[in-house]
Amino acid sequence: MASTTSSIMDTLFQRTLEDLIKGLRLQLIGESAFISKALDEIRREIKSTDPHTKSNALQKLSYLSSLHHLDMSWAAFHVVEVMSSSRFSHKKIGYHAASLSFSDSTPVLLLITNQLRKDLTNPNNEFEVSLALECLSRIATTDLCRDLTPEIFTLLSSTKIFVRKKAIALVLRVFEKYPDAVKVCFKRLVENLDSTDPHIVSAVVGVFCELTSNDPKSYLPLAPEFYRILVDSKNNWVLIKMLKIFAKLVLLEPRLAKRVVEPVCDHMRRTGAKSLMFECVRTVVSSLSDYEEAVKLAVVKIRELLLDDDPNLKYLGLNALSIVAPKHLWAVLENKEVVIKWLSDEDPNIKRESLRLVMAMVSENNVVEICRVLVNYALKSDPEFCNEILGSILSTCSRNLYEIVNDFDWYVSLLGEMSRILHCQQGDEIENQLIDICMRVRDVRPELVRVGRDLLIDPALLSNHFLYRILSAAAWVSGEYVEFSRNPFELIEALLQPRTNLLPPSIRAIYIQSAFKVLIFCLHSYLLQRESTTSSYPDTSALSELASKREMPEGSDSATFKAPSHSEQDEVFNPRVSNQSFEELSVGNGGDRTISHGQTSTPVTSENSFTYEAVVNHLNLIELALGPLTGSHDVEILERVRNLLCFIELIKGEVLECLVQKEENLNSAEMKSSKIIKLMSDAFSEELGPVSVSAQERVPIPEGLVLKENLNDLEMICGDIQLPSSISFSLVSNHYEEGVGASLPDLQSKEELEPPSEATSLLAEHRKRHGLYYLSSEKNDIVANDYPPANDPKLQDNQNNDTEDLVKLTEQLLVSKKRPNQAKPRPVVVKLDGDVVPVSANRPGPKDDLLSGAVQEVLLGSDTRTSTSRSNPSDKSSSKRKGKEKLITDPSSELNENLGDAEKLDHENPSSRRSKHRTHGKERRHKSPGKIREEREENGQKEKKKSSHRHARHKTRQRADVPLNVVSETPVIPDFLL
Amino acid sequence: MIRFILLQNRQGKTRLAKYYVPLEDSEKHKVEYEVHRLVVNRDPKFTNFVEFRTHKVIYRRYAGLFFSLCVDITDNELAYLECIHLFVEILDHFFSNVCELDLVFNFHKVYLILDEFILAGELQETSKK
């Protein structure tokens, strides 16, 4: 009793969907609270036995679910209940909820098969049928499709257009889920192509368009039907879909293209609809680009689009132009001024397209100018577009091993310039290219080192984290090819400048390693130079004093690296003096070191810059800059800092001492250190070329070496022993250094770590004293702001000027296409072993083997049947086809008997055959149709013999193909099209 | 093929959403948010096409409502633009001078019309006649 009353109350006072919506609209805040309250109501109401209450609740729930993303999977069973209601209005709600909320994993799907079957076969109410179809189109699973295929098949020939077109649209989903349905439904689907009702045709064409786009090959036999629709149909929508189908098909069958090109051009000329016109244009430029006339017409139409005021048409025009560009560059050149004009359009889409086209126009004759203007343009545009410009310059210039770059000096300095653009985010790409060019092009290295130096020396760049990768490349280049540097000392200073502490550890490690290389180079050059001019040294005593003074900061910095002899000396020194010298150094270290060290401001030849003073200064500078890093937590930095500092420690004493002493001892005293330096220098100057990816394979495996043994047992044995992490790797140089270091008796274990506490306390003390000169790590961002940005974004006002500039420029360039040859010959670009030779892309195997297999199977059968069953004499194609059928039936019936064998035999045959068509397309087209027919007849007979031969010939063009036999292949080429 | 259709107002409230490919609820939410972000700030002078992930969104603005269709990259933009207009005309015809409130309160009817218009991601009606 109580339950009945409550249900009546529910019914009477239930909130309708409208109430819910109104209520929701009144809630300005607390919407979610309202929704959860409503949800509670729904949960109660949906359990009601009254169908009206229940469906109303479900309706509310589906509203909330669809627009407020509420989970309604819990109500799945109620949905099924409402679906099975006998009243249409309830059923409607149920079906809608089902299509909204069901997914493949919904468990109750098993329950609805019969309900759907009942509704699909309902003879009285076509609306219920259509409800079921609509729902099925959304939720159909493999099981549902399998079970309901017979019903759908029946509906495909329903007399009610309303139902039939929905059944047709549904077929797409059914085929996708359950390919076996093709066997049943395909024939009827094809028959619907002949329907007189435009709705039906439109629906079928839609289905075929989707099917063809996934696997065009299977639908080639339907070309005659498609062709008829293409010629006869008046419906733009259908025509557009038809063009899409043909755009795929003609790529497979060149003879089809010959037939199709005329009607396509017809449509292009005649139609008033821009959408159809554009589709024609797109078809021509993408698939029929071999037909000059058609392309010319398309380009005329493209020009119309480009000059239109509607941004959509402009965009599409540019789009079409970029499709045509690779094959017919003249089309782009013809419209160049428009293209360039749209480069300054407001719409990013249009800008992007025209940029793409500008890049398509680039050739080795104009690359310098176009890039220059584009870079200037990039400076003025918004960050996003700026990066797009830079990205496209980079990718265009690097294409095919820098094919279009003749002057690498220019290109490298362009890369440097691009790095300095404020919004540049192409660090990774520029880094790759810098290193790549450095490896490949020997002649460009001096320029590259210069560019690298400019980048390294600019402290402002260190605050832009997008540039870190570029800087790391610059650092590496400067270290590796330091011999080209005009002033190596300057490089050391740049590599160790205080702001490098902004860099991430991995890049800082590269900096330090590069500094190491540069230092070795300096010392080596210094020694060489001194060997030749030992006598010309200035007053050595003065120098020695200076040297010991310079020693001080290092001494106070960390006692760890002090040679015993010097530490004695240092302690007696007046701290004030050391302070002074330190200040001096730090000033030099900071901004105006170029002034404090005279030699850096003026470009002097490297010969006279390697003075004793400079060497000592820089040894001190390195120690000073790297001292604090000995406590670094990053293993890469630590490793390299220690290498460098130990090396300095190793040589310093001797270098200094030997200078103080008289010349006679010089040779003997300096022996060791100069030997070290020489060794190191040799190690670094050894060029490490890139290694081919396959190099490892070429190394023969020595006999008796077991590589494939299972080491799992080992783990068991020493499970609890923690294996040392094997991350640390050392460069060749490190080995050298270690080896040398060990061989020298007087240097034993200086590099041994002192107890960290002592080091840190010393460090702390030092910092306290000289804290002023340190950049605290916490203040990184503030420091970063001290420096002005590398580039001030220029004002946007002269955009137009720029465009005009571009227009003028391209006019010049493109008019005078033949420019005098460059004064400089193009340097050799080394091809590295690992380079991938661009191969024509192999088509990936069809994804839905099953579906296309099924379709072909059906077509093989249905083709003969449909065409013979068709008795309309006025149908041109069918009458012609009939003739053809007769020709083919003989071999086919013959072969049908051993169909299985043929299938195996000619497994790869169709693909090779088609590829033959493609390659010889041109000759073939000129042959008379009769000849081809003869030839094909022959083919039919000789197929077996020939197949093996072709197989071998086209072995390289391997494509994953579905099994096809000769019989299905032979009727594939529609006769009337020849 | 149409992947989904969205009707959103300028504030980003979804008035109608129909997906022809299965998506998770959270994913739908994200898609709606992203599409709204994409289209809402575009100048009326801009193109009506925007790239969206691996597809493209074709949208059209009627008063405060954005009609957005997500279609394959190879589909004909202009045709779908027309198709949006046709849909709006149908709605207009049905509600006689349609406004956002009609869509808000006639949730189910709009869906029914849409189902007649597009099925399984394919257009069913191509002209008013």
PDB file of N, CA, C and O in Angstrom, chain B residues 37-80:
ATOM      1  N   ARG B  37      37.742  26.525 -26.792  1.00  0.00           N
ATOM      2  CA  ARG B  37      38.926  27.393 -26.766  1.00  0.00           C
ATOM      3  C   ARG B  37      39.376  27.755 -28.175  1.00  0.00           C
ATOM      4  O   ARG B  37      39.795  28.881 -28.439  1.00  0.00           O
ATOM      5  N   LEU B  38      39.303  26.756 -29.053  1.00  0.00           N
ATOM      6  CA  LEU B  38      39.771  26.975 -30.419  1.00  0.00           C
ATOM      7  C   LEU B  38      38.930  28.019 -31.146  1.00  0.00           C
ATOM      8  O   LEU B  38      39.460  28.889 -31.832  1.00  0.00           O
ATOM      9  N   VAL B  39      37.620  27.884 -31.017  1.00  0.00           N
ATOM     10  CA  VAL B  39      36.777  28.684 -31.891  1.00  0.00           C
ATOM     11  C   VAL B  39      36.374  30.024 -31.293  1.00  0.00           C
ATOM     12  O   VAL B  39      36.109  30.965 -32.027  1.00  0.00           O
ATOM     13  N   VAL B  40      36.329  30.107 -29.958  1.00  0.00           N
ATOM     14  CA  VAL B  40      35.660  31.267 -29.377  1.00  0.00           C
ATOM     15  C   VAL B  40      36.412  32.565 -29.645  1.00  0.00           C
ATOM     16  O   VAL B  40      35.799  33.621 -29.794  1.00  0.00           O
ATOM     17  N   ASN B  41      37.709  32.483 -29.722  1.00  0.00           N
ATOM     18  CA  ASN B  41      38.455  33.731 -29.866  1.00  0.00           C
ATOM     19  C   ASN B  41      38.782  34.089 -31.306  1.00  0.00           C
ATOM     20  O   ASN B  41      39.507  35.034 -31.552  1.00  0.00           O
ATOM     21  N   ARG B  42      38.253  33.302 -32.203  1.00  0.00           N
ATOM     22  CA  ARG B  42      38.594  33.600 -33.589  1.00  0.00           C
ATOM     23  C   ARG B  42      37.769  34.764 -34.122  1.00  0.00           C
ATOM     24  O   ARG B  42      36.583  34.868 -33.867  1.00  0.00           O
ATOM     25  N   ASP B  43      38.450  35.567 -34.846  1.00  0.00           N
ATOM     26  CA  ASP B  43      37.824  36.740 -35.428  1.00  0.00           C
ATOM     27  C   ASP B  43      36.821  36.294 -36.494  1.00  0.00           C
ATOM     28  O   ASP B  43      37.053  35.308 -37.176  1.00  0.00           O
ATOM     29  N   PRO B  44      35.695  37.005 -36.621  1.00  0.00           N
ATOM     30  CA  PRO B  44      34.752  36.617 -37.680  1.00  0.00           C
ATOM     31  C   PRO B  44      35.378  36.668 -39.074  1.00  0.00           C
ATOM     32  O   PRO B  44      34.889  36.012 -39.994  1.00  0.00           O
ATOM     33  N   LYS B  45      36.458  37.419 -39.193  1.00  0.00           N
ATOM     34  CA  LYS B  45      37.093  37.523 -40.509  1.00  0.00           C
ATOM     35  C   LYS B  45      38.000  36.331 -40.806  1.00  0.00           C
ATOM     36  O   LYS B  45      38.499  36.189 -41.909  1.00  0.00           O
ATOM     37  N   PHE B  46      38.217  35.508 -39.798  1.00  0.00           N
ATOM     38  CA  PHE B  46      39.113  34.368 -39.987  1.00  0.00           C
ATOM     39  C   PHE B  46      38.394  33.254 -40.742  1.00  0.00           C
ATOM     40  O   PHE B  46      37.187  33.278 -40.939  1.00  0.00           O
ATOM     41  N   THR B  47      39.166  32.255 -41.135  1.00  0.00           N
ATOM     42  CA  THR B  47      38.556  31.103 -41.788  1.00  0.00           C
ATOM     43  C   THR B  47      37.694  30.331 -40.792  1.00  0.00           C
ATOM     44  O   THR B  47      37.887  30.421 -39.580  1.00  0.00           O
ATOM     45  N   ASN B  48      36.776  29.553 -41.334  1.00  0.00           N
ATOM     46  CA  ASN B  48      35.903  28.771 -40.476  1.00  0.00           C
ATOM     47  C   ASN B  48      36.458  27.373 -40.217  1.00  0.00           C
ATOM     48  O   ASN B  48      35.748  26.501 -39.739  1.00  0.00           O
ATOM     49  N   PHE B  49      37.707  27.175 -40.571  1.00  0.00           N
ATOM     50  CA  PHE B  49      38.285  25.844 -40.382  1.00  0.00           C
ATOM     51  C   PHE B  49      39.466  25.949 -39.427  1.00  0.00           C
ATOM     52  O   PHE B  49      40.275  26.841 -39.541  1.00  0.00           O
ATOM     53  N   VAL B  50      39.521  25.031 -38.523  1.00  0.00           N
ATOM     54  CA  VAL B  50      40.678  24.966 -37.636  1.00  0.00           C
ATOM     55  C   VAL B  50      41.125  23.524 -37.537  1.00  0.00           C
ATOM     56  O   VAL B  50      40.303  22.618 -37.480  1.00  0.00           O
ATOM     57  N   GLU B  51      42.427  23.370 -37.484  1.00  0.00           N
ATOM     58  CA  GLU B  51      42.917  22.017 -37.269  1.00  0.00           C
ATOM     59  C   GLU B  51      42.729  21.652 -35.810  1.00  0.00           C
ATOM     60  O   GLU B  51      42.944  22.465 -34.920  1.00  0.00           O
ATOM     61  N   PHE B  52      42.293  20.419 -35.606  1.00  0.00           N
ATOM     62  CA  PHE B  52      42.056  19.968 -34.242  1.00  0.00           C
ATOM     63  C   PHE B  52      42.627  18.559 -34.115  1.00  0.00           C
ATOM     64  O   PHE B  52      42.102  17.627 -34.691  1.00  0.00           O
ATOM     65  N   ARG B  53      43.702  18.458 -33.375  1.00  0.00           N
ATOM     66  CA  ARG B  53      44.434  17.181 -33.279  1.00  0.00           C
ATOM     67  C   ARG B  53      44.672  16.649 -34.688  1.00  0.00           C
ATOM     68  O   ARG B  53      45.233  17.359 -35.501  1.00  0.00           O
ATOM     69  N   THR B  54      44.223  15.427 -34.980  1.00  0.00           N
ATOM     70  CA  THR B  54      44.484  14.916 -36.334  1.00  0.00           C
ATOM     71  C   THR B  54      43.310  15.164 -37.264  1.00  0.00           C
ATOM     72  O   THR B  54      43.298  14.698 -38.392  1.00  0.00           O
ATOM     73  N   HIS B  55      42.324  15.887 -36.805  1.00  0.00           N
ATOM     74  CA  HIS B  55      41.162  16.175 -37.635  1.00  0.00           C
ATOM     75  C   HIS B  55      41.037  17.673 -37.830  1.00  0.00           C
ATOM     76  O   HIS B  55      41.922  18.418 -37.473  1.00  0.00           O
ATOM     77  N   LYS B  56      39.909  18.063 -38.387  1.00  0.00           N
ATOM     78  CA  LYS B  56      39.700  19.500 -38.435  1.00  0.00           C
ATOM     79  C   LYS B  56      38.293  19.835 -37.973  1.00  0.00           C
ATOM     80  O   LYS B  56      37.368  19.040 -38.156  1.00  0.00           O
ATOM     81  N   VAL B  57      38.188  20.976 -37.383  1.00  0.00           N
ATOM     82  CA  VAL B  57      36.887  21.435 -36.915  1.00  0.00           C
ATOM     83  C   VAL B  57      36.397  22.505 -37.875  1.00  0.00           C
ATOM     84  O   VAL B  57      37.142  23.413 -38.226  1.00  0.00           O
ATOM     85  N   ILE B  58      35.181  22.313 -38.313  1.00  0.00           N
ATOM     86  CA  ILE B  58      34.564  23.316 -39.160  1.00  0.00           C
ATOM     87  C   ILE B  58      33.452  23.929 -38.337  1.00  0.00           C
ATOM     88  O   ILE B  58      32.576  23.213 -37.841  1.00  0.00           O
ATOM     89  N   TYR B  59      33.511  25.211 -38.144  1.00  0.00           N
ATOM     90  CA  TYR B  59      32.544  25.813 -37.235  1.00  0.00           C
ATOM     91  C   TYR B  59      31.871  26.998 -37.893  1.00  0.00           C
ATOM     92  O   TYR B  59      32.356  27.547 -38.892  1.00  0.00           O
ATOM     93  N   ARG B  60      30.763  27.345 -37.334  1.00  0.00           N
ATOM     94  CA  ARG B  60      30.059  28.507 -37.814  1.00  0.00           C
ATOM     95  C   ARG B  60      29.356  29.134 -36.636  1.00  0.00           C
ATOM     96  O   ARG B  60      28.852  28.437 -35.772  1.00  0.00           O
ATOM     97  N   ARG B  61      29.330  30.429 -36.623  1.00  0.00           N
ATOM     98  CA  ARG B  61      28.748  31.089 -35.467  1.00  0.00           C
ATOM     99  C   ARG B  61      27.414  31.711 -35.847  1.00  0.00           C
ATOM    100  O   ARG B  61      27.302  32.434 -36.837  1.00  0.00           O
ATOM    101  N   TYR B  62      26.413  31.385 -35.061  1.00  0.00           N
ATOM    102  CA  TYR B  62      25.092  32.011 -35.239  1.00  0.00           C
ATOM    103  C   TYR B  62      24.753  32.709 -33.939  1.00  0.00           C
ATOM    104  O   TYR B  62      24.566  32.035 -32.919  1.00  0.00           O
ATOM    105  N   ALA B  63      24.677  34.036 -33.969  1.00  0.00           N
ATOM    106  CA  ALA B  63      24.495  34.822 -32.754  1.00  0.00           C
ATOM    107  C   ALA B  63      25.525  34.358 -31.731  1.00  0.00           C
ATOM    108  O   ALA B  63      26.706  34.340 -32.015  1.00  0.00           O
ATOM    109  N   GLY B  64      25.062  33.897 -30.593  1.00  0.00           N
ATOM    110  CA  GLY B  64      26.025  33.485 -29.571  1.00  0.00           C
ATOM    111  C   GLY B  64      26.355  32.011 -29.605  1.00  0.00           C
ATOM    112  O   GLY B  64      27.003  31.501 -28.702  1.00  0.00           O
ATOM    113  N   LEU B  65      25.866  31.325 -30.620  1.00  0.00           N
ATOM    114  CA  LEU B  65      26.048  29.874 -30.628  1.00  0.00           C
ATOM    115  C   LEU B  65      27.069  29.453 -31.678  1.00  0.00           C
ATOM    116  O   LEU B  65      27.016  29.897 -32.812  1.00  0.00           O
ATOM    117  N   PHE B  66      27.950  28.567 -31.263  1.00  0.00           N
ATOM    118  CA  PHE B  66      28.911  28.002 -32.202  1.00  0.00           C
ATOM    119  C   PHE B  66      28.483  26.594 -32.576  1.00  0.00           C
ATOM    120  O   PHE B  66      28.279  25.766 -31.696  1.00  0.00           O
ATOM    121  N   PHE B  67      28.351  26.366 -33.856  1.00  0.00           N
ATOM    122  CA  PHE B  67      28.092  25.011 -34.343  1.00  0.00           C
ATOM    123  C   PHE B  67      29.414  24.463 -34.861  1.00  0.00           C
ATOM    124  O   PHE B  67      29.961  24.996 -35.819  1.00  0.00           O
ATOM    125  N   SER B  68      29.911  23.437 -34.230  1.00  0.00           N
ATOM    126  CA  SER B  68      31.215  22.903 -34.646  1.00  0.00           C
ATOM    127  C   SER B  68      31.079  21.448 -35.077  1.00  0.00           C
ATOM    128  O   SER B  68      30.494  20.641 -34.375  1.00  0.00           O
ATOM    129  N   LEU B  69      31.647  21.163 -36.233  1.00  0.00           N
ATOM    130  CA  LEU B  69      31.667  19.794 -36.731  1.00  0.00           C
ATOM    131  C   LEU B  69      33.119  19.351 -36.794  1.00  0.00           C
ATOM    132  O   LEU B  69      33.954  20.065 -37.336  1.00  0.00           O
ATOM    133  N   CYS B  70      33.399  18.189 -36.276  1.00  0.00           N
ATOM    134  CA  CYS B  70      34.755  17.663 -36.421  1.00  0.00           C
ATOM    135  C   CYS B  70      34.736  16.608 -37.513  1.00  0.00           C
ATOM    136  O   CYS B  70      33.987  15.638 -37.426  1.00  0.00           O
ATOM    137  N   VAL B  71      35.529  16.818 -38.540  1.00  0.00           N
ATOM    138  CA  VAL B  71      35.518  15.897 -39.682  1.00  0.00           C
ATOM    139  C   VAL B  71      36.936  15.466 -40.006  1.00  0.00           C
ATOM    140  O   VAL B  71      37.906  16.001 -39.475  1.00  0.00           O
ATOM    141  N   ASP B  72      37.049  14.511 -40.914  1.00  0.00           N
ATOM    142  CA  ASP B  72      38.364  14.029 -41.343  1.00  0.00           C
ATOM    143  C   ASP B  72      39.095  15.131 -42.091  1.00  0.00           C
ATOM    144  O   ASP B  72      38.476  16.017 -42.672  1.00  0.00           O
ATOM    145  N   ILE B  73      40.384  15.005 -42.107  1.00  0.00           N
ATOM    146  CA  ILE B  73      41.219  16.052 -42.695  1.00  0.00           C
ATOM    147  C   ILE B  73      40.996  16.158 -44.206  1.00  0.00           C
ATOM    148  O   ILE B  73      41.170  17.210 -44.801  1.00  0.00           O
ATOM    149  N   THR B  74      40.558  15.074 -44.829  1.00  0.00           N
ATOM    150  CA  THR B  74      40.386  15.110 -46.288  1.00  0.00           C
ATOM    151  C   THR B  74      38.983  15.546 -46.693  1.00  0.00           C
ATOM    152  O   THR B  74      38.708  15.680 -47.880  1.00  0.00           O
ATOM    153  N   ASP B  75      38.111  15.728 -45.733  1.00  0.00           N
ATOM    154  CA  ASP B  75      36.734  16.070 -46.100  1.00  0.00           C
ATOM    155  C   ASP B  75      36.630  17.477 -46.664  1.00  0.00           C
ATOM    156  O   ASP B  75      37.481  18.326 -46.415  1.00  0.00           O
ATOM    157  N   ASN B  76      35.566  17.670 -47.400  1.00  0.00           N
ATOM    158  CA  ASN B  76      35.371  18.960 -48.070  1.00  0.00           C
ATOM    159  C   ASN B  76      34.844  20.005 -47.090  1.00  0.00           C
ATOM    160  O   ASN B  76      33.714  19.917 -46.603  1.00  0.00           O
ATOM    161  N   GLU B  77      35.653  20.994 -46.825  1.00  0.00           N
ATOM    162  CA  GLU B  77      35.311  21.992 -45.819  1.00  0.00           C
ATOM    163  C   GLU B  77      34.049  22.754 -46.173  1.00  0.00           C
ATOM    164  O   GLU B  77      33.165  22.950 -45.335  1.00  0.00           O
ATOM    165  N   LEU B  78      33.994  23.164 -47.427  1.00  0.00           N
ATOM    166  CA  LEU B  78      32.868  24.026 -47.824  1.00  0.00           C
ATOM    167  C   LEU B  78      31.554  23.269 -47.733  1.00  0.00           C
ATOM    168  O   LEU B  78      30.536  23.822 -47.334  1.00  0.00           O
ATOM    169  N   ALA B  79      31.605  21.989 -48.096  1.00  0.00           N
ATOM    170  CA  ALA B  79      30.376  21.211 -48.060  1.00  0.00           C
ATOM    171  C   ALA B  79      29.858  21.113 -46.631  1.00  0.00           C
ATOM    172  O   ALA B  79      28.653  21.240 -46.381  1.00  0.00           O
ATOM    173  N   TYR B  80      30.765  20.904 -45.698  1.00  0.00           N
ATOM    174  CA  TYR B  80      30.304  20.790 -44.316  1.00  0.00           C
ATOM    175  C   TYR B  80      29.860  22.135 -43.752  1.00  0.00           C
ATOM    176  O   TYR B  80      28.992  22.195 -42.892  1.00  0.00           O
TER     177      TYR B  80
END
